[in-house]
Amino acid sequence: MQRLTLRSVADILSLPYDEVIDTRSPGEYAEDHVPGAVNLPSLDNDERARVGTVYVQDSRFKARRMGAALVAKNAARHLETYLADKPAGYRPLVYCWRGGMRSNAIALIYGQIGWRVGVLEGGWRSWRRLVQQALYDVPFPAPVVVLDGNTGTAKTALLHRIRAMGGQVLDLEGLARHRGSLFGLTVGESQPAQKGFESALAVEMAKLDPARPVLVEAESNRIGEIRVPPALWSAMQAAPRIEIAAPLEARAEWLMRAYADVTADPAELAARIAALQPYQSRETIEAWQKLAGERDFLRLAAALMQGHYDPRYARTRLRQGKPALRVYASDSLDDAAQDTLAQRIVADLEGYFSNR
């Protein structure tokens, strides 16, 4: 058994192991884990609670005996299922909450099989400290350029195309699993916990080339329920801003494509329109609900942008007192137009912006 100490988040990108195994309960794993780690719990949620109750209310010895039996049972199940086809040379890195009894017990079993197993020193807590340091204690590691534009200008889709063309981007909405408005949550999806988002963000930041500009979509300091960490938010506020401009009709057509999951569910669409009631008059909400009921999504998208999103977007903090450095205008937002926009932005990012 080897003990591994991580010195920075970037260390997780070059581990001398085949796989990272999180031995904590499913509930702990769901809140946050090392990105890419697989969850093979030594104790499930109920078992962890039962052992903890015995530990506090009865006896440490009884709790440890109970825990050992449960860990052995669960380890056997994982060996007969997920781990059944792992070869003799398999090298897993395991961790628990603080690198203690759970991960050590699992590592001992794996080691007896003959696998070269490692244990993360300090467990998940040591990982969490590195994430907090990267996001809260030091400046953002690369120069930021903010990609702006009114609702419906296909900014997230452009980020993906720019990345595919070699541009350096950070997709905050993708990490937050949210499209940044009351309509932003994909139907059937849920956002990660704040800690889980921060772990994923810290890993993406560790991949950045600090000598190249990174393009970040203009957001508020909240994406749904997720908070943008202060170092990144400060960098976004200070960053140069480029803007996509397109006619209302082109934007409405794009929104129909981008939010097809919402418009396909009449009850979901009606609920999201109703959620705008604190900001709009009853008459306006009724008019929008009528368009939704008639399935006139093109007019609905245009009305929502004109009556709600465009006015609010004009007041966002990233726009105040800061004109766009460049405006990329397009009459269309179809695939060909997006490719053209992405090509122009990539050329500018690697040319003008990188030489500032």
CSV table of C-alpha atoms in Angstrom, one decimal, residues 4-334:
chain,number,residue,atom,x,y,z
A,4,LEU,CA,-0.1,9.6,-2.2
A,5,THR,CA,0.0,13.2,-1.2
A,6,LEU,CA,-1.4,15.8,-3.7
A,7,ARG,CA,0.3,19.1,-3.8
A,8,SER,CA,-2.1,20.9,-6.2
A,9,VAL,CA,-5.3,20.2,-8.1
A,10,ALA,CA,-3.1,19.7,-11.2
A,11,ASP,CA,-1.6,16.6,-9.7
A,12,ILE,CA,-4.9,14.7,-10.3
A,13,LEU,CA,-4.3,15.0,-14.1
A,14,SER,CA,-1.2,12.9,-14.1
A,15,LEU,CA,-1.7,10.2,-11.5
A,16,PRO,CA,0.3,7.0,-11.7
A,17,TYR,CA,-2.9,4.9,-11.2
A,18,ASP,CA,-5.4,3.3,-13.5
A,19,GLU,CA,-8.5,4.5,-11.6
A,20,VAL,CA,-9.6,6.6,-8.6
A,21,ILE,CA,-12.0,4.9,-6.3
A,22,ASP,CA,-14.1,6.8,-3.8
A,23,THR,CA,-15.0,4.5,-1.0
A,24,ARG,CA,-17.4,6.9,0.8
A,25,SER,CA,-21.1,6.6,0.9
A,26,PRO,CA,-23.2,7.5,-2.2
A,27,GLY,CA,-24.5,10.6,-0.4
A,28,GLU,CA,-21.0,11.9,0.2
A,29,TYR,CA,-20.0,11.1,-3.3
A,30,ALA,CA,-23.0,12.9,-4.8
A,31,GLU,CA,-22.1,16.1,-3.0
A,32,ASP,CA,-18.5,16.1,-4.2
A,33,HIS,CA,-15.8,13.8,-5.3
A,34,VAL,CA,-12.5,13.9,-7.2
A,35,PRO,CA,-13.6,14.3,-10.9
A,36,GLY,CA,-13.5,11.0,-12.7
A,37,ALA,CA,-13.6,8.9,-9.5
A,38,VAL,CA,-15.9,5.9,-9.4
A,39,ASN,CA,-18.0,5.3,-6.3
A,40,LEU,CA,-17.5,1.9,-4.7
A,41,PRO,CA,-18.8,2.6,-1.2
A,42,SER,CA,-17.5,0.7,1.7
A,43,LEU,CA,-20.7,1.7,3.5
A,44,ASP,CA,-23.9,2.8,1.9
A,45,ASN,CA,-25.8,5.8,3.3
A,46,ASP,CA,-27.9,3.8,5.8
A,47,GLU,CA,-25.0,1.7,6.9
A,48,ARG,CA,-22.9,4.7,7.6
A,49,ALA,CA,-25.6,6.3,9.7
A,50,ARG,CA,-26.1,3.1,11.7
A,51,VAL,CA,-22.4,2.7,12.4
A,52,GLY,CA,-22.2,6.3,13.4
A,53,THR,CA,-25.1,6.0,15.8
A,54,VAL,CA,-23.6,3.0,17.5
A,55,TYR,CA,-20.2,4.8,17.7
A,56,VAL,CA,-21.8,7.8,19.5
A,57,GLN,CA,-24.5,6.2,21.6
A,58,ASP,CA,-23.1,2.8,22.5
A,59,SER,CA,-19.5,1.7,21.9
A,60,ARG,CA,-16.6,2.5,19.6
A,61,PHE,CA,-15.6,-1.2,19.7
A,62,LYS,CA,-19.1,-2.3,18.6
A,63,ALA,CA,-19.2,0.3,15.9
A,64,ARG,CA,-15.9,-0.8,14.5
A,65,ARG,CA,-16.8,-4.4,14.5
A,66,MET,CA,-20.1,-3.6,12.8
A,67,GLY,CA,-18.3,-1.4,10.3
A,68,ALA,CA,-15.7,-4.1,9.5
A,69,ALA,CA,-18.4,-6.6,8.7
A,70,LEU,CA,-20.2,-4.3,6.5
A,71,VAL,CA,-17.0,-3.1,4.7
A,72,ALA,CA,-16.0,-6.7,4.1
A,73,LYS,CA,-19.5,-7.5,2.7
A,74,ASN,CA,-19.5,-4.5,0.4
A,75,ALA,CA,-15.9,-5.1,-0.8
A,76,ALA,CA,-16.8,-8.6,-1.7
A,77,ARG,CA,-19.8,-7.4,-3.8
A,78,HIS,CA,-17.6,-4.9,-5.6
A,79,LEU,CA,-15.0,-7.6,-6.3
A,80,GLU,CA,-17.6,-9.8,-7.8
A,81,THR,CA,-19.2,-7.1,-10.0
A,82,TYR,CA,-17.4,-3.9,-11.0
A,83,LEU,CA,-13.9,-5.1,-10.2
A,84,ALA,CA,-14.4,-8.7,-11.5
A,85,ASP,CA,-12.6,-8.1,-14.8
A,86,LYS,CA,-9.7,-6.0,-13.5
A,87,PRO,CA,-6.3,-7.5,-14.5
A,88,ALA,CA,-3.4,-8.5,-12.2
A,89,GLY,CA,-1.6,-5.3,-13.0
A,90,TYR,CA,-4.6,-3.1,-12.0
A,91,ARG,CA,-3.5,0.0,-10.0
A,92,PRO,CA,-6.3,1.8,-8.1
A,93,LEU,CA,-6.1,4.9,-5.9
A,94,VAL,CA,-8.6,4.8,-3.1
A,95,TYR,CA,-9.8,7.5,-0.8
A,96,CYS,CA,-12.4,8.1,1.9
A,97,TRP,CA,-13.4,11.2,3.9
A,98,ARG,CA,-10.0,11.7,5.6
A,99,GLY,CA,-7.8,8.8,4.5
A,100,GLY,CA,-8.6,6.7,7.5
A,101,MET,CA,-10.3,3.5,8.3
A,102,ARG,CA,-12.6,3.0,5.2
A,103,SER,CA,-10.0,3.6,2.6
A,104,ASN,CA,-7.3,1.7,4.5
A,105,ALA,CA,-9.5,-1.3,5.0
A,106,ILE,CA,-10.4,-1.4,1.3
A,107,ALA,CA,-6.7,-0.9,0.3
A,108,LEU,CA,-5.7,-3.8,2.5
A,109,ILE,CA,-8.1,-6.1,0.7
A,110,TYR,CA,-7.0,-4.9,-2.7
A,111,GLY,CA,-3.4,-5.2,-1.8
A,112,GLN,CA,-3.8,-8.8,-0.7
A,113,ILE,CA,-5.2,-9.6,-4.1
A,114,GLY,CA,-1.9,-8.4,-5.6
A,115,TRP,CA,-3.0,-5.0,-7.0
A,116,ARG,CA,-0.7,-2.1,-6.5
A,117,VAL,CA,-3.1,0.1,-4.6
A,118,GLY,CA,-2.5,3.6,-3.4
A,119,VAL,CA,-4.4,5.6,-0.6
A,120,LEU,CA,-4.9,9.3,-1.0
A,121,GLU,CA,-3.3,11.0,2.1
A,122,GLY,CA,-5.9,13.0,3.9
A,123,GLY,CA,-8.7,11.6,1.8
A,124,TRP,CA,-11.4,13.8,0.4
A,125,ARG,CA,-10.7,16.6,2.9
A,126,SER,CA,-7.2,17.1,1.5
A,127,TRP,CA,-8.7,17.3,-2.0
A,128,ARG,CA,-11.3,19.8,-0.9
A,129,ARG,CA,-8.5,22.0,0.7
A,130,LEU,CA,-6.7,22.1,-2.7
A,131,VAL,CA,-9.9,23.1,-4.5
A,132,GLN,CA,-10.6,25.9,-2.1
A,133,GLN,CA,-7.1,27.1,-2.4
A,134,ALA,CA,-7.3,27.2,-6.2
A,135,LEU,CA,-10.6,29.0,-6.3
A,136,TYR,CA,-10.5,31.3,-3.3
A,137,ASP,CA,-6.9,32.0,-2.3
A,138,VAL,CA,-5.1,32.8,-5.6
A,139,PRO,CA,-5.9,34.9,-8.7
A,140,PHE,CA,-7.4,33.2,-11.7
A,141,PRO,CA,-4.5,31.6,-13.6
A,142,ALA,CA,-5.0,32.9,-17.2
A,143,PRO,CA,-6.1,36.1,-18.9
A,144,VAL,CA,-9.9,36.1,-19.4
A,145,VAL,CA,-12.0,37.4,-22.3
A,146,VAL,CA,-15.7,37.5,-21.7
A,147,LEU,CA,-18.1,36.3,-24.5
A,148,ASP,CA,-21.2,38.5,-24.3
A,149,GLY,CA,-24.4,38.9,-26.3
A,150,ASN,CA,-28.1,39.1,-25.6
A,151,THR,CA,-30.2,36.0,-24.9
A,152,GLY,CA,-30.4,33.7,-27.9
A,153,THR,CA,-27.0,34.6,-29.5
A,154,ALA,CA,-25.8,31.0,-29.2
A,155,LYS,CA,-22.9,31.8,-26.9
A,156,THR,CA,-22.7,28.4,-25.4
A,157,ALA,CA,-22.8,26.7,-28.7
A,158,LEU,CA,-20.1,29.1,-30.0
A,159,LEU,CA,-17.9,28.2,-27.0
A,160,HIS,CA,-18.1,24.5,-28.0
A,161,ARG,CA,-17.2,25.3,-31.6
A,162,ILE,CA,-14.3,27.6,-30.5
A,163,ARG,CA,-13.0,24.8,-28.3
A,164,ALA,CA,-13.2,22.4,-31.2
A,165,MET,CA,-11.1,24.8,-33.3
A,166,GLY,CA,-8.4,25.0,-30.7
A,167,GLY,CA,-9.5,28.0,-28.7
A,168,GLN,CA,-9.1,27.9,-24.9
A,169,VAL,CA,-12.6,28.1,-23.3
A,170,LEU,CA,-14.2,27.6,-19.9
A,171,ASP,CA,-17.8,26.4,-20.1
A,172,LEU,CA,-19.4,27.5,-16.8
A,173,GLU,CA,-22.9,26.6,-17.8
A,174,GLY,CA,-21.8,23.1,-18.8
A,175,LEU,CA,-20.1,22.6,-15.5
A,176,ALA,CA,-23.1,24.0,-13.6
A,177,ARG,CA,-25.5,22.0,-15.8
A,178,HIS,CA,-27.7,25.1,-16.3
A,179,ARG,CA,-28.3,27.5,-19.2
A,180,GLY,CA,-28.3,30.5,-17.0
A,181,SER,CA,-31.9,31.7,-16.7
A,182,LEU,CA,-35.3,30.5,-15.3
A,183,PHE,CA,-35.5,28.5,-18.5
A,184,GLY,CA,-31.9,27.2,-18.1
A,185,LEU,CA,-32.3,23.9,-16.3
A,186,THR,CA,-32.5,21.0,-18.8
A,187,VAL,CA,-35.7,19.0,-18.3
A,188,GLY,CA,-35.0,16.1,-16.0
A,189,GLU,CA,-31.6,17.4,-15.0
A,190,SER,CA,-30.4,18.7,-11.7
A,191,GLN,CA,-27.5,20.9,-10.9
A,192,PRO,CA,-24.5,19.6,-9.0
A,193,ALA,CA,-23.8,20.7,-5.4
A,194,GLN,CA,-21.7,23.8,-5.0
A,195,LYS,CA,-18.7,21.7,-3.9
A,196,GLY,CA,-19.1,19.3,-6.8
A,197,PHE,CA,-19.2,22.2,-9.2
A,198,GLU,CA,-16.1,23.7,-7.6
A,199,SER,CA,-14.1,20.4,-8.0
A,200,ALA,CA,-15.0,20.2,-11.7
A,201,LEU,CA,-14.1,23.9,-12.2
A,202,ALA,CA,-10.8,23.5,-10.4
A,203,VAL,CA,-9.8,20.6,-12.6
A,204,GLU,CA,-10.7,22.6,-15.8
A,205,MET,CA,-8.7,25.5,-14.5
A,206,ALA,CA,-5.7,23.3,-13.9
A,207,LYS,CA,-5.8,22.3,-17.6
A,208,LEU,CA,-5.5,25.9,-18.8
A,209,ASP,CA,-2.4,27.3,-20.5
A,210,PRO,CA,-1.7,30.5,-18.5
A,211,ALA,CA,0.0,32.1,-21.5
A,212,ARG,CA,-3.2,31.9,-23.6
A,213,PRO,CA,-6.4,33.8,-23.2
A,214,VAL,CA,-9.4,31.9,-22.0
A,215,LEU,CA,-12.9,32.7,-23.3
A,216,VAL,CA,-15.7,32.6,-20.7
A,217,GLU,CA,-19.4,33.3,-21.3
A,218,ALA,CA,-20.8,36.4,-19.7
A,219,GLU,CA,-22.7,35.3,-16.6
A,220,SER,CA,-24.0,36.8,-13.4
A,221,ASN,CA,-22.2,35.6,-10.3
A,222,ARG,CA,-24.8,32.9,-10.0
A,223,ILE,CA,-25.7,30.2,-12.5
A,224,GLY,CA,-29.0,28.8,-11.3
A,225,GLU,CA,-28.2,27.8,-7.7
A,226,ILE,CA,-24.4,27.7,-8.3
A,227,ARG,CA,-22.1,30.6,-7.2
A,228,VAL,CA,-19.2,31.6,-9.3
A,229,PRO,CA,-16.1,31.7,-7.0
A,230,PRO,CA,-14.8,35.2,-6.3
A,231,ALA,CA,-11.4,34.9,-8.0
A,232,LEU,CA,-13.0,33.9,-11.3
A,233,TRP,CA,-15.8,36.5,-10.9
A,234,SER,CA,-13.3,39.2,-10.3
A,235,ALA,CA,-11.3,38.2,-13.4
A,236,MET,CA,-14.5,38.3,-15.4
A,237,GLN,CA,-15.4,41.8,-14.2
A,238,ALA,CA,-12.0,43.1,-15.1
A,239,ALA,CA,-11.8,41.2,-18.5
A,240,PRO,CA,-12.3,42.7,-22.0
A,241,ARG,CA,-15.7,41.9,-23.4
A,242,ILE,CA,-16.5,40.8,-26.9
A,243,GLU,CA,-20.1,40.6,-28.1
A,244,ILE,CA,-22.3,38.6,-30.5
A,245,ALA,CA,-25.0,40.6,-32.2
A,246,ALA,CA,-27.9,39.0,-34.2
A,247,PRO,CA,-31.4,40.1,-35.2
A,248,LEU,CA,-34.3,39.2,-32.9
A,249,GLU,CA,-35.8,36.7,-35.4
A,250,ALA,CA,-32.5,34.8,-35.7
A,251,ARG,CA,-32.2,34.7,-31.9
A,252,ALA,CA,-35.7,33.4,-31.6
A,253,GLU,CA,-35.1,30.6,-34.1
A,254,TRP,CA,-32.0,29.6,-32.2
A,255,LEU,CA,-33.8,29.5,-28.8
A,256,MET,CA,-36.4,27.2,-30.3
A,257,ARG,CA,-33.6,24.8,-31.1
A,258,ALA,CA,-31.7,25.2,-27.9
A,259,TYR,CA,-34.8,24.8,-25.6
A,260,ALA,CA,-36.6,22.1,-27.5
A,261,ASP,CA,-36.6,20.0,-24.3
A,262,VAL,CA,-38.7,22.7,-22.5
A,263,THR,CA,-41.1,23.4,-25.4
A,264,ALA,CA,-41.7,19.6,-25.8
A,265,ASP,CA,-43.2,19.6,-22.3
A,266,PRO,CA,-46.3,21.9,-22.1
A,267,ALA,CA,-46.6,21.7,-18.3
A,268,GLU,CA,-42.9,22.4,-17.8
A,269,LEU,CA,-43.0,25.4,-20.2
A,270,ALA,CA,-46.1,26.8,-18.4
A,271,ALA,CA,-44.4,26.4,-15.0
A,272,ARG,CA,-41.3,28.3,-16.2
A,273,ILE,CA,-43.3,31.1,-17.6
A,274,ALA,CA,-45.3,31.3,-14.4
A,275,ALA,CA,-42.0,31.6,-12.5
A,276,LEU,CA,-41.6,35.0,-14.2
A,277,GLN,CA,-44.6,36.4,-12.3
A,278,PRO,CA,-42.5,38.4,-9.8
A,279,TYR,CA,-41.0,40.4,-12.6
A,280,GLN,CA,-43.9,40.8,-15.0
A,281,SER,CA,-47.5,42.0,-15.0
A,282,ARG,CA,-50.4,39.5,-14.9
A,283,GLU,CA,-51.4,40.5,-18.4
A,284,THR,CA,-47.9,39.9,-19.8
A,285,ILE,CA,-47.7,36.4,-18.2
A,286,GLU,CA,-51.2,35.5,-19.6
A,287,ALA,CA,-50.1,36.6,-23.1
A,288,TRP,CA,-47.0,34.5,-22.9
A,289,GLN,CA,-49.0,31.5,-21.6
A,290,LYS,CA,-51.4,31.9,-24.5
A,291,LEU,CA,-48.5,31.8,-27.0
A,292,ALA,CA,-47.2,28.7,-25.3
A,293,GLY,CA,-50.6,27.1,-25.4
A,294,GLU,CA,-50.9,27.8,-29.1
A,295,ARG,CA,-47.4,26.4,-29.5
A,296,ASP,CA,-46.3,29.6,-31.2
A,297,PHE,CA,-42.8,29.2,-29.9
A,298,LEU,CA,-41.1,31.6,-32.4
A,299,ARG,CA,-43.3,34.5,-31.2
A,300,LEU,CA,-43.0,33.4,-27.6
A,301,ALA,CA,-39.2,33.4,-27.7
A,302,ALA,CA,-39.2,36.9,-29.3
A,303,ALA,CA,-41.7,38.2,-26.7
A,304,LEU,CA,-39.7,36.8,-23.8
A,305,MET,CA,-36.5,38.4,-25.1
A,306,GLN,CA,-38.1,41.8,-25.8
A,307,GLY,CA,-40.1,41.9,-22.7
A,308,HIS,CA,-37.9,40.3,-20.1
A,309,TYR,CA,-34.4,39.1,-21.0
A,310,ASP,CA,-33.0,41.9,-23.2
A,311,PRO,CA,-33.8,44.6,-20.7
A,312,ARG,CA,-32.4,42.6,-17.8
A,313,TYR,CA,-29.3,41.7,-19.7
A,314,ALA,CA,-28.6,45.4,-20.5
A,315,ARG,CA,-28.2,46.0,-16.8
A,316,THR,CA,-25.8,43.1,-16.0
A,317,ARG,CA,-22.7,44.0,-14.0
A,318,LEU,CA,-20.3,42.9,-16.7
A,319,ARG,CA,-21.7,45.5,-19.1
A,320,GLN,CA,-21.7,48.5,-16.8
A,321,GLY,CA,-19.3,51.2,-18.0
A,322,LYS,CA,-17.5,48.8,-20.3
A,323,PRO,CA,-18.3,49.0,-24.1
A,324,ALA,CA,-17.6,45.8,-26.0
A,325,LEU,CA,-14.1,45.6,-27.4
A,326,ARG,CA,-15.4,43.9,-30.5
A,327,VAL,CA,-18.8,43.2,-31.8
A,328,TYR,CA,-19.3,40.2,-34.1
A,329,ALA,CA,-22.5,40.7,-36.1
A,330,SER,CA,-24.4,38.0,-38.0
A,331,ASP,CA,-27.8,37.9,-39.6
A,332,SER,CA,-28.1,34.2,-38.9
A,333,LEU,CA,-27.2,31.7,-36.2
A,334,ASP,CA,-27.4,28.5,-38.2
